[in-house]
Amino acid sequence: MEHINNTTTNTCRMNNDNSCVVNCGVEEEQPPCTTTSLSCRSSASSSSANKQQLLQPFEEGKEVTGLTHECGVFGAIACGDWPTQIDIAHVICLGLVALQHRGQESAGIVTSEGKCTKQFNMHKGMGMISQLFNDESMKKLKGNLGIGHTRYSTSGASEVVNCQPFVVHTAHGAMALAHNGELVNSESLRREVLGRGVGLSTHSDSELIAQSLCCCPEGVSEVDGPDWPARIRHFMQLAHLSYSLVIMVKDKIYAVRDAYGNRPLCLGKIIPMNASGEKVEDLPADGWVVSSESCGFLSIGARYVREVQPGEIIEMTRNGCRTVDIVERPEYKKMAFCIFEYVYFARGDSIFEGQMVYSVRMQCGRQLAREAPIKADIVSSVPESGTAAAHGYAKESGLEFAEVLCKNRYVGRTFIQPSTRLRKLGVAKKFGALSENVAGKRLVLVDDSIVRGNTIGPIIKLLRDAGALEVHVRVASPPLQHPCYMGINIPTHEELIANKLNAEQLARHVGADSLAYLSVEGLRAAVNLNRKDVKEGENGHCTACLTGEYPGGLPDELSW
């Protein structure tokens, strides 16, 4: 049985910018809590209240903290002698900047100098990376290794308490964790934890994962210290979906991807400044990084190495990185990488399955032109995620591509803002029309996806006001018809416009002359056309939001 101390040893100072600077040291004079096998003892009233709240069915329209989110995780460790000459905190910060498109509500960084099991340095809070981290906060993030997180949430969960990384204190020292995804069976796991008398301070799956990792599995001997790979494996056997994790202990980082490979995670190598033009495997390593996407590697002096394989646990130390375990999924289950990463979430210069996201989106546009041709003068896009598909559509159809919308780049993505009202307000101030390119033209307008239908209507009106004769909407993905329970902000059937209106009805609703979607088969064909570096048998994508076929089944004991 392990003694855990979760929140009582953190000292937090709230800043005027709504950020929190925390010294994560464990106070020597405080005795460890008496605990069950999972976590520390909490008051009965707190546990009972949490349990009662979780046992209530989810009501339509009810705000539920931490229900869905899409995030970015990042980790970095220096190789060789410590203290390192690499500024680990700045590497992580730049890595998070590259992942900012994955979440803009909160962020955090935790670092370790690798000397003391009881001391981490942490800074986290609400807001963008550029708002949270300055010279003063970065100087306090000393370390030879560290992890970071950037996040967005659904309505009601945008609170400081849910900022990551989470830090918990165990009998073996501090542990920090950052998580991208959502546990499909979180309710049963949560009830089990609460039933043991453990209090949880948030509704976040990430805290639940952290507390679960504090448990030493039965039959595992830890005489010489904690067996973190065994603990991680034990958790992965309890929760098959959906997560990519970076976990930091005193002098190690563990990179973990669920057995279905649902959420992305990739490995990079920090190379010497004077190294260039060689194969990455032949270059020496100044350090190692792990990230939700590869798009930020070049900006921090790192090279893409490979993806973390489904079910893989990678251990990163000052001596390098190695695979310590692979947790297999059931034989009858296929890999289920989220196909929506290609469609919307990922940055165009990221690499998944051996191919660049931008190239896949272009191929989606080509396929869309074959499936839904139309007579028009020009092809354009809803910038920026629809641009690659629009170029593909233009090349396949032989039409000219021209920009028709001018984007205000200082307004956040409407999909990621937490309320419908903010999404609608965001549309009005997000675009302007390039009237010289629009006036008197029949226009094919390519968008990457239509979720709630709040954005496309005002854009069409804007283009008509600028003189467009016809506006034909082409969507480079199939209609979204099902909620996602694995970490994307699509919580209910009612919010999805495709469940209310078919393509012809939606065209009339938004004011388009015609509207057509890419087929599910067409999307699969575009994604699979140039896939590389995929192991034999590792073939499959999660299309649950499009087809209703969930790789791990529906969340247990939930009423949707």
Coordinates of C-alpha atoms in Angstrom, one line a residue:
M1 CA 0.0 0.0 0.0
E2 CA 1.4 3.4 -1.0
H3 CA 1.0 6.6 0.8
I4 CA -0.2 9.5 -1.4
N5 CA -0.3 13.2 -0.8
N6 CA -2.2 15.0 -3.5
T7 CA -2.9 18.7 -3.1
T8 CA -1.9 19.6 0.5
T9 CA 1.7 20.2 -0.2
N10 CA 1.4 22.6 -3.1
T11 CA 1.8 26.3 -2.3
C12 CA 0.1 28.4 -5.0
R13 CA 0.3 32.1 -5.6
M14 CA -2.3 33.6 -7.9
N15 CA -1.1 36.3 -10.2
N16 CA -3.0 39.2 -11.6
D17 CA -2.9 37.5 -15.1
N18 CA -5.0 34.6 -13.7
S19 CA -2.0 32.3 -13.7
C20 CA -0.7 30.2 -10.9
V21 CA 3.0 29.7 -9.9
V22 CA 3.4 26.6 -7.8
N23 CA 6.3 25.2 -5.9
C24 CA 5.6 21.5 -5.9
G25 CA 7.9 20.5 -3.0
V26 CA 6.8 18.1 -0.4
E27 CA 7.0 19.4 3.1
E28 CA 9.3 17.2 5.2
E29 CA 7.3 17.7 8.4
Q30 CA 4.0 16.6 7.0
P31 CA 3.3 12.9 7.4
P32 CA 2.0 11.0 4.4
C33 CA -1.8 10.4 4.3
T34 CA -3.3 7.1 5.3
T35 CA -4.6 5.7 2.0
T36 CA -6.2 3.0 0.1
S37 CA -4.4 1.3 -2.8
L38 CA -5.2 4.2 -5.2
S39 CA -4.9 7.5 -3.5
C40 CA -5.0 9.5 -0.3
R41 CA -7.9 9.6 2.2
S42 CA -10.5 12.3 1.7
S43 CA -13.4 13.4 3.9
A44 CA -16.5 11.2 3.6
S45 CA -18.7 14.2 2.8
S46 CA -16.5 15.3 -0.1
S47 CA -16.3 11.8 -1.5
S48 CA -20.1 11.3 -1.1
A49 CA -20.9 14.6 -2.8
N50 CA -18.7 13.8 -5.8
K51 CA -20.1 10.3 -6.1
Q52 CA -23.6 11.6 -5.9
Q53 CA -22.9 14.1 -8.6
L54 CA -21.3 11.6 -10.9
L55 CA -24.2 9.1 -10.5
Q56 CA -26.7 11.6 -11.9
P57 CA -27.5 11.1 -15.6
F58 CA -26.3 13.8 -17.9
E59 CA -29.1 16.1 -18.9
E60 CA -29.5 17.7 -22.3
G61 CA -27.8 21.1 -22.3
K62 CA -26.3 20.6 -18.8
E63 CA -22.8 21.9 -18.4
V64 CA -20.6 19.1 -17.2
T65 CA -17.0 19.9 -16.2
G66 CA -14.3 18.1 -18.1
L67 CA -16.7 16.1 -20.3
T68 CA -14.8 16.6 -23.6
H69 CA -11.6 18.4 -24.6
E70 CA -8.9 18.4 -27.2
C71 CA -5.4 19.2 -26.0
G72 CA -1.7 19.3 -26.9
V73 CA 1.0 17.6 -24.8
F74 CA 4.7 18.1 -25.0
G75 CA 7.8 16.8 -23.2
A76 CA 11.5 17.4 -23.4
I77 CA 14.6 15.9 -21.8
A78 CA 18.3 16.8 -22.2
C79 CA 20.9 14.1 -22.8
G80 CA 24.4 13.9 -21.3
D81 CA 25.7 15.8 -18.3
W82 CA 23.3 17.8 -16.2
P83 CA 22.8 20.7 -15.6
T84 CA 22.3 21.0 -19.4
Q85 CA 23.1 23.9 -21.6
I86 CA 19.7 23.4 -23.3
D87 CA 17.0 25.7 -22.0
I88 CA 14.4 23.0 -21.4
A89 CA 11.6 25.4 -20.3
H90 CA 12.0 27.5 -23.5
V91 CA 12.0 24.4 -25.7
I92 CA 8.7 23.3 -24.0
C93 CA 7.2 26.7 -24.4
L94 CA 8.0 26.9 -28.1
G95 CA 6.7 23.4 -28.5
L96 CA 3.4 24.5 -26.9
V97 CA 3.2 27.5 -29.1
A98 CA 3.3 25.2 -32.1
L99 CA 0.4 23.2 -30.5
Q100 CA -1.6 26.3 -29.6
H101 CA -4.2 25.5 -32.3
R102 CA -5.1 22.4 -30.2
G103 CA -6.3 24.5 -27.3
Q104 CA -6.3 28.2 -26.2
E105 CA -8.0 28.3 -22.8
S106 CA -5.2 27.2 -20.5
A107 CA -1.6 26.0 -20.4
G108 CA 1.1 24.9 -18.1
I109 CA 4.7 23.7 -17.8
V110 CA 6.3 21.6 -15.1
T111 CA 10.1 21.0 -14.9
S112 CA 12.5 19.0 -12.9
E113 CA 16.2 19.3 -12.3
G114 CA 16.5 15.6 -11.9
K115 CA 18.0 15.7 -8.4
C116 CA 15.2 15.7 -5.9
T117 CA 12.1 13.5 -5.9
K118 CA 10.2 16.1 -3.9
Q119 CA 10.8 19.2 -6.0
F120 CA 9.2 20.3 -9.3
N121 CA 8.9 23.8 -10.7
M122 CA 5.5 24.6 -12.2
H123 CA 3.7 27.6 -13.9
K124 CA 0.2 27.2 -15.3
G125 CA -3.0 29.2 -15.7
M126 CA -5.7 30.4 -18.0
G127 CA -5.0 32.0 -21.3
M128 CA -2.7 31.7 -24.3
I129 CA 1.0 30.7 -24.1
S130 CA 2.1 34.2 -24.9
Q131 CA 0.0 35.6 -22.1
L132 CA 1.1 33.1 -19.5
F133 CA 4.9 32.8 -19.9
N134 CA 7.3 35.8 -19.7
D135 CA 10.9 36.2 -18.7
E136 CA 10.1 36.1 -15.0
S137 CA 8.1 32.9 -15.1
M138 CA 10.5 31.2 -17.4
K139 CA 13.5 31.9 -15.1
K140 CA 11.7 29.9 -12.3
L141 CA 11.2 26.9 -14.5
K142 CA 14.8 25.6 -14.1
G143 CA 15.3 22.0 -15.1
N144 CA 16.9 19.3 -17.2
L145 CA 13.5 17.8 -18.2
G146 CA 9.9 18.9 -18.3
I147 CA 6.4 18.5 -19.7
G148 CA 3.8 20.9 -20.9
H149 CA 0.2 21.1 -21.8
T150 CA -2.2 23.4 -23.7
R151 CA -6.0 22.8 -23.4
Y152 CA -9.5 23.8 -24.4
S153 CA -12.6 22.5 -22.7
T154 CA -16.4 22.5 -23.1
S155 CA -18.5 25.2 -21.4
G156 CA -18.3 25.1 -17.6
A157 CA -14.8 23.5 -17.4
S158 CA -12.8 26.6 -18.2
E159 CA -11.3 26.9 -14.7
V160 CA -7.8 27.2 -13.2
V161 CA -8.4 24.0 -11.2
N162 CA -8.5 22.0 -14.5
C163 CA -5.2 23.4 -15.9
Q164 CA -2.6 20.9 -16.6
P165 CA 0.0 19.3 -16.1
F166 CA -1.3 17.8 -12.9
V167 CA 1.2 17.1 -10.1
V168 CA 0.6 14.5 -7.4
H169 CA 2.9 13.6 -4.5
T170 CA 3.5 9.9 -3.8
A171 CA 5.6 8.1 -1.2
H172 CA 8.2 7.8 -4.0
G173 CA 8.2 11.5 -4.8
A174 CA 6.4 13.9 -7.2
M175 CA 4.8 12.8 -10.4
A176 CA 3.5 15.2 -13.2
L177 CA 1.1 14.2 -15.9
A178 CA -0.4 15.8 -19.0
H179 CA -3.1 14.2 -21.0
N180 CA -4.8 14.5 -24.4
G181 CA -8.0 12.5 -24.9
E182 CA -10.9 11.3 -22.9
L183 CA -11.4 8.1 -21.0
V184 CA -14.4 6.2 -22.4
N185 CA -14.8 4.3 -19.2
S186 CA -14.1 7.2 -16.9
E187 CA -17.3 6.9 -14.9
S188 CA -16.7 3.3 -13.7
L189 CA -13.1 4.2 -12.9
R190 CA -14.2 7.3 -11.1
R191 CA -16.8 5.5 -9.0
E192 CA -14.2 2.9 -8.1
V193 CA -11.8 5.6 -6.9
L194 CA -14.5 7.4 -5.0
G195 CA -15.8 4.1 -3.5
R196 CA -12.4 3.6 -1.9
G197 CA -12.8 6.9 0.0
V198 CA -10.6 8.9 -2.4
G199 CA -11.6 12.6 -3.0
L200 CA -11.0 14.1 -6.4
S201 CA -10.6 17.8 -6.7
T202 CA -11.7 18.1 -10.4
H203 CA -13.9 16.4 -12.9
S204 CA -10.9 16.0 -15.2
D205 CA -9.9 12.5 -16.5
S206 CA -6.3 13.7 -16.2
E207 CA -6.5 13.8 -12.4
L208 CA -8.1 10.4 -12.4
I209 CA -5.3 9.0 -14.5
A210 CA -2.7 10.5 -12.2
Q211 CA -4.3 9.1 -9.1
S212 CA -4.6 5.7 -10.8
L213 CA -0.9 5.7 -11.5
C214 CA -0.2 6.1 -7.8
C215 CA -1.4 2.5 -7.3
C216 CA 1.1 -0.3 -7.2
P217 CA -0.5 -3.2 -9.1
E218 CA -0.9 -6.5 -7.3
G219 CA 2.0 -8.9 -7.8
V220 CA 4.5 -6.2 -8.6
S221 CA 7.5 -5.9 -6.3
E222 CA 8.7 -2.4 -5.6
V223 CA 11.4 -3.1 -3.1
D224 CA 14.0 -1.1 -5.0
G225 CA 11.6 1.8 -5.9
P226 CA 8.5 2.3 -8.0
D227 CA 8.0 0.3 -11.1
W228 CA 6.4 3.1 -13.3
P229 CA 6.2 1.0 -16.5
A230 CA 4.2 -1.7 -14.5
R231 CA 1.9 1.0 -13.1
I232 CA 1.4 2.5 -16.5
R233 CA 0.7 -0.9 -18.0
H234 CA -1.8 -1.7 -15.3
F235 CA -3.7 1.6 -16.0
M236 CA -3.7 0.9 -19.7
Q237 CA -5.3 -2.5 -19.1
L238 CA -8.0 -0.8 -17.1
A239 CA -8.6 2.0 -19.7
H240 CA -8.2 1.2 -23.4
L241 CA -9.3 4.5 -24.8
S242 CA -8.5 7.4 -25.3
Y243 CA -5.3 9.1 -24.4
S244 CA -1.8 10.2 -25.2
L245 CA 0.1 10.9 -22.0
V246 CA 3.4 12.4 -21.0
I247 CA 4.4 11.5 -17.4
M248 CA 7.3 12.9 -15.6
V249 CA 9.0 11.6 -12.4
K250 CA 12.3 12.8 -10.9
D251 CA 14.6 12.1 -13.8
K252 CA 12.5 10.3 -16.4
I253 CA 9.7 11.0 -18.8
Y254 CA 7.3 8.4 -20.1
A255 CA 5.5 8.8 -23.4
V256 CA 2.3 6.7 -23.6
R257 CA -0.3 6.1 -26.3
D258 CA -3.4 4.1 -26.0
A259 CA -3.6 0.7 -27.6
Y260 CA -5.9 1.9 -30.4
G261 CA -3.6 4.8 -31.3
N262 CA -6.6 7.1 -31.1
R263 CA -4.8 10.2 -30.1
P264 CA -1.6 11.3 -31.9
L265 CA 1.9 11.3 -30.2
C266 CA 5.3 11.4 -31.9
L267 CA 9.0 11.4 -31.0
G268 CA 11.7 13.9 -32.0
K269 CA 15.4 14.2 -31.5
I270 CA 17.1 17.5 -30.5
I271 CA 20.2 17.6 -32.7
P272 CA 23.4 19.7 -32.4
M273 CA 23.3 23.2 -34.0
N274 CA 25.9 22.4 -36.6
A275 CA 24.3 19.1 -37.7
S276 CA 22.5 19.1 -41.0
G277 CA 21.8 17.0 -44.1
E278 CA 22.2 13.6 -42.5
K279 CA 19.7 10.9 -41.7
V280 CA 18.1 11.6 -38.3
E281 CA 19.1 8.1 -37.0
D282 CA 22.8 8.9 -37.7
L283 CA 22.7 12.2 -35.8
P284 CA 23.8 12.5 -32.2
A285 CA 21.1 13.5 -29.7
D286 CA 21.4 16.6 -27.5
G287 CA 18.0 15.7 -26.2
W288 CA 14.6 14.1 -26.9
V289 CA 11.2 15.6 -27.3
V290 CA 7.7 14.1 -27.5
S291 CA 4.7 15.9 -28.8
S292 CA 1.1 15.6 -29.9
E293 CA 2.2 16.8 -33.3
S294 CA 5.5 17.1 -35.1
C295 CA 4.8 20.6 -36.5
G296 CA 7.0 22.4 -33.9
F297 CA 10.1 20.2 -34.1
L298 CA 12.1 22.2 -36.6
S299 CA 11.6 25.5 -34.7
I300 CA 13.2 24.0 -31.6
G301 CA 16.1 22.4 -33.4
A302 CA 14.6 18.9 -33.4
R303 CA 14.0 16.3 -36.1
Y304 CA 11.0 14.1 -36.4
V305 CA 11.9 10.5 -35.6
R306 CA 8.7 8.5 -35.6
E307 CA 5.2 8.1 -34.0
V308 CA 4.8 6.5 -30.7
Q309 CA 3.1 3.2 -31.6
P310 CA -0.3 2.2 -30.3
G311 CA 0.0 0.8 -26.9
E312 CA 3.7 1.7 -26.6
I313 CA 5.4 3.0 -23.4
I314 CA 8.6 4.9 -24.1
E315 CA 11.0 5.8 -21.3
M316 CA 13.1 8.9 -21.9
T317 CA 16.2 9.5 -19.8
R318 CA 19.5 11.5 -20.1
N319 CA 20.9 8.4 -21.7
G320 CA 18.4 8.2 -24.5
C321 CA 14.9 6.7 -25.1
R322 CA 13.7 3.1 -25.3
T323 CA 10.5 1.1 -25.6
V324 CA 9.9 -0.5 -22.2
D325 CA 6.5 -2.1 -23.0
I326 CA 3.8 -2.5 -25.5
V327 CA 0.2 -3.1 -24.4
E328 CA -1.8 -5.0 -27.0
R329 CA -5.4 -4.4 -27.8
P330 CA -7.8 -7.3 -28.3
E331 CA -7.0 -9.3 -31.5
Y332 CA -10.3 -8.6 -33.0
K333 CA -9.9 -4.8 -32.7
K334 CA -8.2 -2.6 -35.3
M335 CA -6.2 0.5 -34.8
A336 CA -8.4 3.5 -34.5
F337 CA -6.5 6.7 -35.1
C338 CA -8.8 9.7 -35.1
I339 CA -9.5 10.6 -38.8
F340 CA -10.7 14.0 -37.7
E341 CA -7.0 14.9 -37.0
Y342 CA -6.5 14.9 -40.7
V343 CA -9.7 16.8 -41.4
Y344 CA -9.5 19.6 -38.9
F345 CA -7.4 19.5 -35.8
A346 CA -3.8 19.0 -36.9
R347 CA -1.6 21.7 -38.3
G348 CA -0.9 21.2 -42.0
D349 CA 2.9 20.6 -41.6
S350 CA 2.4 17.8 -39.1
I351 CA 3.2 14.2 -40.0
F352 CA 0.9 11.3 -39.3
E353 CA 1.4 7.7 -40.5
G354 CA 4.3 8.8 -42.7
Q355 CA 2.5 11.5 -44.6
M356 CA 2.0 15.3 -44.2
V357 CA -1.4 16.4 -43.2
Y358 CA -1.4 19.1 -45.9
S359 CA -1.0 16.5 -48.6
V360 CA -3.9 14.5 -47.3
R361 CA -6.2 17.5 -47.2
M362 CA -5.2 18.3 -50.8
Q363 CA -6.1 14.7 -51.8
C364 CA -9.5 15.2 -50.0
G365 CA -10.1 18.2 -52.2
R366 CA -9.2 16.2 -55.4
Q367 CA -11.6 13.4 -54.3
L368 CA -14.3 15.9 -53.6
A369 CA -14.0 17.4 -57.1
R370 CA -14.5 14.0 -58.5
E371 CA -17.5 13.2 -56.4
A372 CA -19.2 16.7 -56.5
P373 CA -18.2 18.7 -59.7
I374 CA -20.0 22.0 -60.5
K375 CA -19.8 24.6 -63.1
A376 CA -18.0 27.7 -61.7
D377 CA -15.5 30.4 -62.3
I378 CA -13.2 30.1 -59.3
V379 CA -12.5 27.9 -56.3
S380 CA -11.7 29.3 -52.9
S381 CA -11.7 28.3 -49.3
V382 CA -12.7 29.1 -45.8
P383 CA -9.2 29.9 -44.5
E384 CA -7.1 28.4 -43.3
S385 CA -7.9 24.7 -42.7
G386 CA -10.0 24.5 -45.9
T387 CA -7.2 25.9 -48.1
A388 CA -5.3 22.7 -48.9
A389 CA -8.5 20.9 -49.9
A390 CA -9.5 23.9 -52.1
H391 CA -6.2 23.7 -53.9
G392 CA -6.8 20.0 -54.5
Y393 CA -10.3 20.7 -55.8
A394 CA -9.0 23.4 -58.1
K395 CA -6.3 21.2 -59.6
E396 CA -8.6 18.3 -60.1
S397 CA -11.4 20.4 -61.6
G398 CA -9.1 22.6 -63.7
L399 CA -10.6 25.8 -62.2
E400 CA -8.6 28.8 -61.0
F401 CA -8.0 29.1 -57.3
A402 CA -8.4 32.6 -55.8
E403 CA -8.6 33.9 -52.3
V404 CA -12.0 35.5 -51.5
L405 CA -11.8 35.9 -47.7
C406 CA -9.4 37.9 -45.7
K407 CA -8.9 36.5 -42.2
N408 CA -8.3 38.4 -39.1
R409 CA -5.5 36.2 -37.6
Y410 CA -6.0 37.6 -34.1
V411 CA -9.3 35.9 -33.5
G412 CA -9.4 32.3 -32.2
R413 CA -10.9 29.3 -34.1
T414 CA -14.7 29.3 -33.7
F415 CA -14.8 25.5 -33.1
I416 CA -12.6 25.8 -30.0
Q417 CA -14.5 28.6 -28.2
P418 CA -16.7 27.1 -25.5
S419 CA -20.1 28.7 -26.1
T420 CA -22.4 29.1 -29.2
R421 CA -22.8 32.8 -28.5
L422 CA -19.0 33.3 -28.7
R423 CA -18.8 31.2 -31.8
K424 CA -21.4 33.4 -33.6
L425 CA -19.7 36.6 -32.4
G426 CA -16.4 35.2 -33.6
V427 CA -17.7 34.8 -37.2
A428 CA -18.6 38.4 -37.5
K429 CA -15.2 39.7 -36.7
K430 CA -13.2 36.9 -38.2
F431 CA -13.4 37.5 -42.0
G432 CA -13.6 40.2 -44.6
A433 CA -14.4 39.7 -48.3
L434 CA -12.0 40.4 -51.2
S435 CA -14.7 42.0 -53.4
E436 CA -12.5 42.3 -56.5
N437 CA -12.0 38.6 -56.6
V438 CA -15.7 37.9 -55.8
A439 CA -17.8 40.3 -57.8
G440 CA -19.6 38.8 -60.7
K441 CA -18.2 35.3 -60.1
R442 CA -19.6 31.8 -59.7
L443 CA -17.7 30.5 -56.7
V444 CA -16.9 27.1 -55.2
L445 CA -16.3 27.6 -51.6
V446 CA -14.4 24.7 -49.9
D447 CA -14.6 24.2 -46.1
D448 CA -13.0 21.4 -44.1
S449 CA -16.1 20.5 -42.1
I450 CA -19.5 21.8 -41.0
V451 CA -20.2 21.0 -37.4
R452 CA -23.0 23.2 -36.0
G453 CA -23.6 25.3 -39.1
N454 CA -23.0 28.6 -37.3
T455 CA -20.1 29.8 -39.4
I456 CA -20.8 29.1 -43.1
G457 CA -24.1 31.0 -43.4
P458 CA -22.6 34.4 -42.4
I459 CA -19.7 33.8 -44.7
I460 CA -22.0 33.1 -47.7
K461 CA -23.9 36.3 -46.9
L462 CA -20.6 38.2 -46.7
L463 CA -19.6 36.9 -50.2
R464 CA -23.0 37.7 -51.7
D465 CA -22.9 41.2 -50.3
A466 CA -19.5 41.5 -52.0
G467 CA -21.1 40.6 -55.4
A468 CA -20.8 36.8 -55.8
L469 CA -23.3 35.5 -58.4
E470 CA -23.3 32.0 -57.1
V471 CA -21.8 30.3 -54.0
H472 CA -21.5 26.5 -54.1
V473 CA -20.3 25.0 -50.9
R474 CA -18.1 21.9 -50.9
V475 CA -17.2 20.2 -47.6
A476 CA -13.9 18.2 -47.6
S477 CA -15.3 15.7 -45.0
P478 CA -18.4 13.7 -44.5
P479 CA -21.3 15.1 -42.4
L480 CA -20.7 14.9 -38.7
Q481 CA -23.7 13.0 -37.2
H482 CA -22.5 11.4 -34.0
P483 CA -20.9 12.8 -30.8
C484 CA -17.4 12.0 -29.9
Y485 CA -16.6 10.5 -26.5
M486 CA -12.8 10.4 -27.0
G487 CA -11.7 14.0 -26.7
I488 CA -13.3 16.2 -29.4
N489 CA -15.8 19.0 -28.6
I490 CA -18.9 17.3 -30.3
P491 CA -20.9 16.4 -27.3
T492 CA -24.5 15.9 -28.5
H493 CA -26.5 14.8 -31.5
E494 CA -28.7 17.9 -31.2
E495 CA -25.7 20.3 -31.8
L496 CA -24.8 18.6 -35.1
I497 CA -26.5 20.3 -38.1
A498 CA -26.2 17.2 -40.3
N499 CA -28.7 15.5 -38.0
K500 CA -31.3 18.1 -38.7
L501 CA -30.8 18.9 -42.3
N502 CA -29.6 17.0 -45.4
A503 CA -27.3 18.6 -47.9
E504 CA -30.0 20.1 -50.0
Q505 CA -31.9 21.5 -46.9
L506 CA -28.6 22.8 -45.4
A507 CA -27.8 24.6 -48.7
R508 CA -31.1 26.5 -48.4
H509 CA -30.6 27.1 -44.7
V510 CA -27.2 28.8 -45.1
G511 CA -28.0 30.5 -48.4
A512 CA -25.8 28.5 -50.8
D513 CA -26.7 27.6 -54.3
S514 CA -25.6 24.0 -53.7
L515 CA -23.8 22.0 -51.0
A516 CA -22.1 18.6 -51.1
Y517 CA -20.0 16.6 -48.7
L518 CA -17.1 14.3 -49.3
S519 CA -18.2 10.7 -48.8
V520 CA -16.8 8.5 -46.0
E521 CA -15.3 6.2 -48.6
G522 CA -13.7 9.1 -50.3
L523 CA -12.2 10.4 -47.1
R524 CA -10.8 6.9 -46.3
A525 CA -9.3 6.7 -49.8
A526 CA -7.6 10.1 -49.5
V527 CA -6.1 9.2 -46.1
N528 CA -4.9 5.8 -47.1
L529 CA -3.5 6.8 -50.5
N530 CA 0.0 7.6 -49.4
R531 CA 0.2 6.1 -45.9
K532 CA 3.7 4.9 -44.9
D533 CA 5.6 3.7 -41.9
V534 CA 2.6 1.7 -40.6
K535 CA 3.2 -1.7 -39.2
E536 CA 1.5 -4.7 -40.8
G537 CA -2.0 -5.1 -39.2
E538 CA -1.9 -1.5 -37.9
N539 CA -4.6 -0.3 -40.3
G540 CA -7.7 1.6 -39.2
H541 CA -9.1 4.9 -38.4
C542 CA -11.8 6.0 -36.0
T543 CA -14.7 7.4 -37.9
A544 CA -17.2 7.3 -35.0
C545 CA -18.3 10.9 -35.5
L546 CA -19.1 10.1 -39.1
T547 CA -20.5 6.6 -38.9
G548 CA -21.4 5.9 -35.3
E549 CA -19.0 3.0 -35.2
Y550 CA -17.1 3.4 -31.9
P551 CA -13.9 1.4 -31.6
G552 CA -14.2 0.9 -27.8
G553 CA -18.0 0.9 -27.6
L554 CA -20.1 3.6 -26.0
P555 CA -19.1 5.2 -22.6
D556 CA -20.3 3.0 -19.8
E557 CA -23.4 3.8 -17.9
L558 CA -24.1 7.1 -19.6
S559 CA -27.4 8.4 -20.8
W560 CA -27.0 10.3 -24.1

